XYZ file of C-alpha atoms in Angstrom:
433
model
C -27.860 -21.884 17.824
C -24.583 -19.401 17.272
C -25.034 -18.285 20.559
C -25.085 -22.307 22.106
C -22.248 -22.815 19.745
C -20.296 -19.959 20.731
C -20.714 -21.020 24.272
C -19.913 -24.239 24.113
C -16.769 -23.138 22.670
C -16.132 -20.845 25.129
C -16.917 -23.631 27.681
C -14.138 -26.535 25.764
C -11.398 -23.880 25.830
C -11.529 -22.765 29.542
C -11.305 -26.606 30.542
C -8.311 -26.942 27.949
C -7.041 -23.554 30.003
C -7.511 -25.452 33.251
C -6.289 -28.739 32.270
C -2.908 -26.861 31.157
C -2.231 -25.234 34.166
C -2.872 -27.958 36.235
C -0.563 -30.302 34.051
C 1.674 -27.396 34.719
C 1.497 -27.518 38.113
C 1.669 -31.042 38.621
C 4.972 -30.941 36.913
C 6.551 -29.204 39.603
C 4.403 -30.591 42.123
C 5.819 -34.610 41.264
C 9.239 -33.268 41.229
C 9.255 -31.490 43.960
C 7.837 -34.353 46.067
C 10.203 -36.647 44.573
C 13.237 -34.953 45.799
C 11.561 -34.706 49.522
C 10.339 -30.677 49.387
C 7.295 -30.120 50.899
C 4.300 -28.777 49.216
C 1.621 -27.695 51.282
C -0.551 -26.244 48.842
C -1.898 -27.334 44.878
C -3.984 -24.633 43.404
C -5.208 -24.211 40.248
C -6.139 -20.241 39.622
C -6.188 -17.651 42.133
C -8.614 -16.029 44.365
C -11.280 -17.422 46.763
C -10.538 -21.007 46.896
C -13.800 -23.215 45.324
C -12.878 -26.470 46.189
C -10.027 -27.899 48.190
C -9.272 -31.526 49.650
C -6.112 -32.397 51.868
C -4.567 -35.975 51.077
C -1.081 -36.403 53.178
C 1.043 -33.237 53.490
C -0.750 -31.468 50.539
C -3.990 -29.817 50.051
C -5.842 -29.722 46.659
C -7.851 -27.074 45.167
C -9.676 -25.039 42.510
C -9.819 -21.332 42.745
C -12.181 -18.873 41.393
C -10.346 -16.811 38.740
C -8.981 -19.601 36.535
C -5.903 -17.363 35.119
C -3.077 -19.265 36.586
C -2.048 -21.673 39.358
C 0.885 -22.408 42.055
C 2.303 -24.852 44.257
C 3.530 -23.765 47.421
C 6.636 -25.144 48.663
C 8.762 -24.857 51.799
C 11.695 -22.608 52.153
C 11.882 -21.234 48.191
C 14.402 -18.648 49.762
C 17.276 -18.951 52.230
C 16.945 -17.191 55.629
C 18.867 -13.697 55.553
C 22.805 -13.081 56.281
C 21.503 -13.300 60.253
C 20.074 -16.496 59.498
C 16.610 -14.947 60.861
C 13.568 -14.908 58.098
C 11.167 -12.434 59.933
C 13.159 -9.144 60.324
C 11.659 -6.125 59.931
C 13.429 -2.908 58.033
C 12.590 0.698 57.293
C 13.360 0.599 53.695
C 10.361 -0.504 51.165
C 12.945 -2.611 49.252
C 13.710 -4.627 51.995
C 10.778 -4.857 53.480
C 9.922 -6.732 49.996
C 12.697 -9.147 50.464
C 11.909 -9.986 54.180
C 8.292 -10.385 53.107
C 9.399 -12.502 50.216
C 11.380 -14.339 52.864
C 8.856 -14.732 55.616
C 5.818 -16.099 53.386
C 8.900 -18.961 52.300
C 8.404 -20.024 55.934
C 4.757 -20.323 56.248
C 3.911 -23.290 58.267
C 7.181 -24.421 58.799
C 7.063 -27.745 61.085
C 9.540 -29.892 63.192
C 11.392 -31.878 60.820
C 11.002 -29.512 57.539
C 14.810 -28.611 58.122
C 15.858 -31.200 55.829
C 13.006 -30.769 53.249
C 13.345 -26.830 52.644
C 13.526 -25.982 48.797
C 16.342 -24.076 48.617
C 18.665 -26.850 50.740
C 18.710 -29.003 47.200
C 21.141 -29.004 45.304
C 20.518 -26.558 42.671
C 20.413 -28.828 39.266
C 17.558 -30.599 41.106
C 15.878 -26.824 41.797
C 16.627 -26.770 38.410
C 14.516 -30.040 37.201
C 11.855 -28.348 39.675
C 11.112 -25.535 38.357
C 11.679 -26.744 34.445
C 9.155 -29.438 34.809
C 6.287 -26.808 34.956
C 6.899 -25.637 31.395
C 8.133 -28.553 30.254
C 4.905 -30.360 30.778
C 2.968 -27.702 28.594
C 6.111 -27.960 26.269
C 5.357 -32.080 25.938
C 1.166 -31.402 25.967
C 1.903 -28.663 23.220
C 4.077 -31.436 20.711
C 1.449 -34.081 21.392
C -1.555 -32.526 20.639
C 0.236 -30.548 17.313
C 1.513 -34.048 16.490
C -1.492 -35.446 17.363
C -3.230 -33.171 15.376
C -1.218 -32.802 11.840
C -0.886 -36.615 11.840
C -4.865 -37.578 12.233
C -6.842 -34.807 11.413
C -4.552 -32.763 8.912
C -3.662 -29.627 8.231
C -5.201 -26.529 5.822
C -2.614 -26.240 3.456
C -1.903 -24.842 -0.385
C -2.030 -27.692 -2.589
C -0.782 -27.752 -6.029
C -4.486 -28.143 -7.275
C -5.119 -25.155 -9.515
C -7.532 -22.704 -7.655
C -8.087 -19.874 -9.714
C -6.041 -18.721 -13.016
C -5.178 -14.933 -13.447
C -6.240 -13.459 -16.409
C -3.413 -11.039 -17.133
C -0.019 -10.159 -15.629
C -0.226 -7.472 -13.193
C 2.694 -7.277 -10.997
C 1.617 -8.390 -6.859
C 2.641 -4.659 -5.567
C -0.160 -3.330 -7.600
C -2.910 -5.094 -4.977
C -5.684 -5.369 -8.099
C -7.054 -8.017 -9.794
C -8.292 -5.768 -12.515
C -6.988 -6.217 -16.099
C -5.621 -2.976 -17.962
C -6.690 -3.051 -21.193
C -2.937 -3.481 -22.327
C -2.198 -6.261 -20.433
C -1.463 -10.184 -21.317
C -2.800 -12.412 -20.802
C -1.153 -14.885 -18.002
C 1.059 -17.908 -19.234
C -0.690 -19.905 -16.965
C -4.549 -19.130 -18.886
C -2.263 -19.201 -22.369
C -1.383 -22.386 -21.432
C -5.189 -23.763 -20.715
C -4.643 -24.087 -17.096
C -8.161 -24.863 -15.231
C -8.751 -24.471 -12.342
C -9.318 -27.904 -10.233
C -6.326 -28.684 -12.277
C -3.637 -30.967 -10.179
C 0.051 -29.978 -11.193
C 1.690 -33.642 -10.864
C 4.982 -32.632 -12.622
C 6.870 -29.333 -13.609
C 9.345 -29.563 -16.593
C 9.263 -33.816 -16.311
C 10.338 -32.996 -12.471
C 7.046 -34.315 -9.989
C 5.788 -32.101 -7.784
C 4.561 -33.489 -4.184
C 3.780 -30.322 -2.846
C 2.930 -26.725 -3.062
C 6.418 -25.892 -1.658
C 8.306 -27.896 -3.919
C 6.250 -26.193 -7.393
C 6.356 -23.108 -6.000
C 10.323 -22.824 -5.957
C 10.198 -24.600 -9.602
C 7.985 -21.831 -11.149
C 9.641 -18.824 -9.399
C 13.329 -20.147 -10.516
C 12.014 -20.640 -14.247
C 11.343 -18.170 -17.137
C 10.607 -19.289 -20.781
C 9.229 -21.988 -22.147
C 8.328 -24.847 -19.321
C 5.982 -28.284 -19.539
C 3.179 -28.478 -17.298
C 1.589 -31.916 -16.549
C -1.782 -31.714 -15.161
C -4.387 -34.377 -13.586
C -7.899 -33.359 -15.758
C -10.550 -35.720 -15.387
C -8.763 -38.838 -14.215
C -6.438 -38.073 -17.204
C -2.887 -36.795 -17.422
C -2.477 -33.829 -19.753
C 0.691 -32.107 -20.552
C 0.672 -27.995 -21.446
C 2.944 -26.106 -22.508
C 3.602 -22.402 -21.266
C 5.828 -19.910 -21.343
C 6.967 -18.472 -17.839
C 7.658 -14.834 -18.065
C 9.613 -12.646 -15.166
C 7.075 -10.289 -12.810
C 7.225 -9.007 -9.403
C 5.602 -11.358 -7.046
C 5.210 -11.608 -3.365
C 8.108 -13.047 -1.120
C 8.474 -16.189 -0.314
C 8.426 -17.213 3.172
C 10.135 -20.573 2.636
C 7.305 -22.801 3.415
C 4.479 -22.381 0.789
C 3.386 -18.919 2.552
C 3.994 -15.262 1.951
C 5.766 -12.117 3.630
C 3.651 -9.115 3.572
C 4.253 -6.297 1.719
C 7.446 -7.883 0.557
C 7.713 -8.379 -2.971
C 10.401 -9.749 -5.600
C 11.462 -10.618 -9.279
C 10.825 -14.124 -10.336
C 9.381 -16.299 -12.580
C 5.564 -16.218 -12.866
C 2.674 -18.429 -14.412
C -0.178 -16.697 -13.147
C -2.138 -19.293 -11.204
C -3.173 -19.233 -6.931
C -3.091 -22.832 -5.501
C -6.296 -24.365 -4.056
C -6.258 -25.183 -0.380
C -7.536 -28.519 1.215
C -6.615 -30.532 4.284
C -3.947 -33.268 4.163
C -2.812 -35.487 7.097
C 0.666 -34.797 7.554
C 3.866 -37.731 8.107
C 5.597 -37.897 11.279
C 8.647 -36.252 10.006
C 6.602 -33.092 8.105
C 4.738 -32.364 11.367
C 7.583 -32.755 13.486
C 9.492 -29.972 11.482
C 6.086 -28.075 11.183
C 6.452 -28.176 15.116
C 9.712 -27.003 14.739
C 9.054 -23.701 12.754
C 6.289 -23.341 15.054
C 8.411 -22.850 18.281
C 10.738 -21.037 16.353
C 7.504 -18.674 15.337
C 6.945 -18.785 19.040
C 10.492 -17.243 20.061
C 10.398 -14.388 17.468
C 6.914 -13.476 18.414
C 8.179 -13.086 22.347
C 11.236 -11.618 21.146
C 9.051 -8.988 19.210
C 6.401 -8.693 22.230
C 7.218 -4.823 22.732
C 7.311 -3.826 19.251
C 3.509 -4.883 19.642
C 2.424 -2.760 22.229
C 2.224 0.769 20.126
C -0.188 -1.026 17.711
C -1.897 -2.817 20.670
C -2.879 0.906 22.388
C -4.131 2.345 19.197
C -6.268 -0.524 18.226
C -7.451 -0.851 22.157
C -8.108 3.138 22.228
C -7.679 4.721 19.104
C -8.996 3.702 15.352
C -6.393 1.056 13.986
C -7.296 -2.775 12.871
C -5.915 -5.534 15.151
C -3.518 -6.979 13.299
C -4.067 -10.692 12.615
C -0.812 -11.466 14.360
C -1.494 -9.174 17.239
C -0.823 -10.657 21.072
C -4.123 -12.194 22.631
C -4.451 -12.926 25.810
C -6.875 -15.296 27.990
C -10.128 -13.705 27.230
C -9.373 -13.430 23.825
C -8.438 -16.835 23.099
C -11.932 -17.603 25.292
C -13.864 -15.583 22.209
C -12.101 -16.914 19.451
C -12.773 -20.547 20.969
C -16.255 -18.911 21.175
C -15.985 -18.756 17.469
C -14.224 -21.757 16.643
C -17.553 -23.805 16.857
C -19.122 -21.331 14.321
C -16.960 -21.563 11.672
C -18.179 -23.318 8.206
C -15.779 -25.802 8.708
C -16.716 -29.590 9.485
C -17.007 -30.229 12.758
C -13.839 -32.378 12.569
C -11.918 -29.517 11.635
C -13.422 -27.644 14.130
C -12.393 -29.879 16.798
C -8.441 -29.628 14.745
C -8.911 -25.808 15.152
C -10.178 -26.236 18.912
C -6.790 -28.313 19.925
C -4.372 -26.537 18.153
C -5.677 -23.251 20.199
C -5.133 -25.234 23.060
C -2.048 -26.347 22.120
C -0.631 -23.090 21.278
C -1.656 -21.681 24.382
C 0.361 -24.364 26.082
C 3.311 -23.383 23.960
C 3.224 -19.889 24.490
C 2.975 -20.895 28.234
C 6.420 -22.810 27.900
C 8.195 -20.393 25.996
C 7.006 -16.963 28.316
C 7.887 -19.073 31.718
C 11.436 -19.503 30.544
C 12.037 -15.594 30.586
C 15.104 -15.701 33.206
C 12.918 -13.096 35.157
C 11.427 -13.677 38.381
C 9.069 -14.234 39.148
C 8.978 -16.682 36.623
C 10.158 -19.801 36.676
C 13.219 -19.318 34.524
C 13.925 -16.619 36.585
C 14.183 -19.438 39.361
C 15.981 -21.459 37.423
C 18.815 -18.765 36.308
C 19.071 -18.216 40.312
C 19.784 -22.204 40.479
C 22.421 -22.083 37.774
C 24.335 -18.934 38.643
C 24.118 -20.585 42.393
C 26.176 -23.580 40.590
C 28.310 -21.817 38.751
C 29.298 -19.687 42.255
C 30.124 -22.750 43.874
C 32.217 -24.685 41.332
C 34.187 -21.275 40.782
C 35.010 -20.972 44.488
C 35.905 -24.788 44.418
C 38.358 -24.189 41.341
C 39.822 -21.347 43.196
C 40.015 -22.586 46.562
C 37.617 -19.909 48.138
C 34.918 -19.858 50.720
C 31.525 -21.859 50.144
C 29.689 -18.693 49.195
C 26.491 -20.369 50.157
C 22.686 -20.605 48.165
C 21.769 -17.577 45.832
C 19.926 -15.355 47.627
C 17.341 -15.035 45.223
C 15.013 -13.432 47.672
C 17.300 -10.313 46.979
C 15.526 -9.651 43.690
C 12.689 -9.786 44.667
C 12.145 -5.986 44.172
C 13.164 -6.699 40.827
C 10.590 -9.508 40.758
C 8.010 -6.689 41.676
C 8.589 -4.364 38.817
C 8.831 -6.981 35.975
C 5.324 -7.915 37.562
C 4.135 -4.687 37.415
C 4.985 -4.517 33.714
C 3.336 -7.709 33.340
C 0.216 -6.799 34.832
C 0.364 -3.623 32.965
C 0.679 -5.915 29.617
C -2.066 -8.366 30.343
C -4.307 -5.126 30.833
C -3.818 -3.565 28.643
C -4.377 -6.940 26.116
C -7.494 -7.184 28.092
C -9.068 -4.198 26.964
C -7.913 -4.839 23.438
C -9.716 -8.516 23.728
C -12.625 -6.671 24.436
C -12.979 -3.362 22.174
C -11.135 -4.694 19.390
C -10.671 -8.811 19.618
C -8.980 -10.554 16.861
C -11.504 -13.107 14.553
C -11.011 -15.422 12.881
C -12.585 -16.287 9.425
């Protein structure tokens, strides 16, 4: 049955996979049809094409290895300073610009003079190639939305989970007593757990955030209201100062982080709660902004990627995945002793991150990304208007074709990166529990 399960989870992801690249795709697809470019080609993944259909100008397809997708469209670069597009030249790094150039021209017909990408003006190149990762930005909000407001998310609670039994500062990492210790305010107090904190010195508490901050900005003696039995009870303890792990701001923790504050001695149970509209849209919020400091960090992660893909280190928890690794942990989503509702939460937020990470990586301004496109378009504007200000020349379209070298290394790197994830996703994947 694990095996079916693990599967079928497998299976559920790689269709979310495909669905979000082909939502990608048809983002730039619609817009570039709507402002008259030509698109010959729709392809979802890469390789030997599966499937294909022509309807109109454009043909339609599925491809093999399902680790991507592209439209092709007409004239993405400008012909070269002789206005020709199939020149040939000694040097390796032009040759890669004239071949960049060339494969722009690919079944060029009468009467695709007027419908060449790069003839737009650029804020509409712009809209083009933004409304790939847009769409996975918009599918990424809905389904976290989606998510948060129907099914809920695991959170702390301020439920009473466990109650320490002496004060032991958090650096120590031990749960064992010494024999000297005290005991913790919280079990002086006659804190139990399933106890439900409703109100902290006469203040209510609505959440685990909220409690948190009270306890840790209070030392001596505090009231503690508690829900016992259908019955409010109010207990009296008295806070004491201890080192305790620091506060991320939202309920959580940083790791290995510690600080002074006030202490009861208690852990907070966990359960699921649906979330309002406003709580999950700033949940959203610190998500994406999770989202930019994990790219931003990207190669700090790569020394503890090689030694846990070929030497003896954990994965860290928080440790870049790629596709095949968010395959297996799909895999185990469907295993987990969760109800299946929750496993179906899990399942959507994968999905959901993937199509975040998606938006966030394709705005890089590097080709050949799209926001590499996209910061062609923009320095192309701001070229133009400067030479209007100043009375100069029309310099022309951004020759973006020129970087193309450039293009070729950062995809070398890439492919160097997703590799070298790879074989971490397979000798050492991350799990989840």
């Amino acid at each position: 049955m694990t095996t079916w399960m693990t599967i079928l989870g497998i299976i559920v992801f790689v269709v979310g996979l495909l669905f979000s690249i082909a939502w990608h795709e048809l983002g730039h697809l619609s817009t570039a049809k709507l402002f008259g470019i030509r698109v010959p080609e729709y392809m979802v993944g890469f390789g030997p094409t599966i499937f294909s259909r022509k309807k109109g100008e454009t043909e339609y397809g599925v491809k093999a290895i399902p680790l991507g997708g592209y439209i092709r469209m007409i004239g993405m670069f400008p012909p070269g300073d002789d206005g020709k597009v199939t020149a040939r030249s000694t040097s390796p790094w032009r040759s890669m610009v004239e071949d960049a150039r060339s494969a722009a021209y690919e079944e060029l017909q009468p009467g695709d003079e007027k419908r060449l990408f790069y003839t737009r003006k650029p804020w509409k190149r712009v809209i083009v190639m933004f409304a790939g990762p847009f769409m996975n930005l918009v599918l990424a909000v809905v389904i976290f939305i989606g998510v948060m407001m129907t099914f809920g998310v695991n959170t702390q609670t301020t439920t009473v989970g466990s109650v320490s039994e002496c004060v032991i500062p958090a650096s120590a990492n031990t749960d064992t007593c010494p024999k000297d210790a005290k005991d913790s305010p919280a079990k002086a107090a006659g804190l139990k757990p399933g106890d439900k904190i409703v109100a902290f010195n006469g203040q209510p508490t609505p959440d685990w955030q909220t409690l948190q901050r009270d306890i840790r900005d209070t030392t001596g003696p505090a009231t503690i209201t508690v829900e016992r039995d259908g019955a409010h009870k109010t207990l009296q303890a008295d806070l004491i100062k201890n080192k305790v792990a620091k506060s991320d701001g939202d309920g959580g923790y940083v790791r290995d982080e510690y600080v002074t504050a006030g202490f009861l001695g208690f852990a907070p149970a966990t359960g699921v709660v649906q979330q309002s509209f406003g709580e999950s849209v700033e949940r959203m919020g610190d998500m994406v902004e999770s989202g930019v400091e994990s790219l931003v960090a990207l190669p700090s992660k790569i020394p503890g990627l090689w030694n846990a893909a070929f030497g003896d280190a954990e994965r860290e928890p928080d440790s870049p995945m790629g596709v095949v690794g968010a395959a297996r942990v799909g895999g185990e989503v469907f295993n987990l002793d969760i109800p299946p509702e929750q496993q179906v939460a899990t399942m959507l937020f994968l999905v959901a991150g993937f199509n975040l990470s998606l938006f966030l990586f394709n705005m890089l301004p590097l080709l050949p990304l799209d926001g590499g496109h996209i910061a062609g378009a923009l320095w192309e504007s701001v070229r133009r208007k400067a030479a209007r200000v100043f009375r100069r020349p029309d310099p022309g379209p951004f020759d973006v074709a020129k970087l193309m070298p450039v293009a070729y290394v950062v995809a070398g790197i890439f492919i160097c990166f997703t590799l070298l994830v790879l074989i971490a996703d397979v000798v050492n994947p991350v799990r989840i529990t």
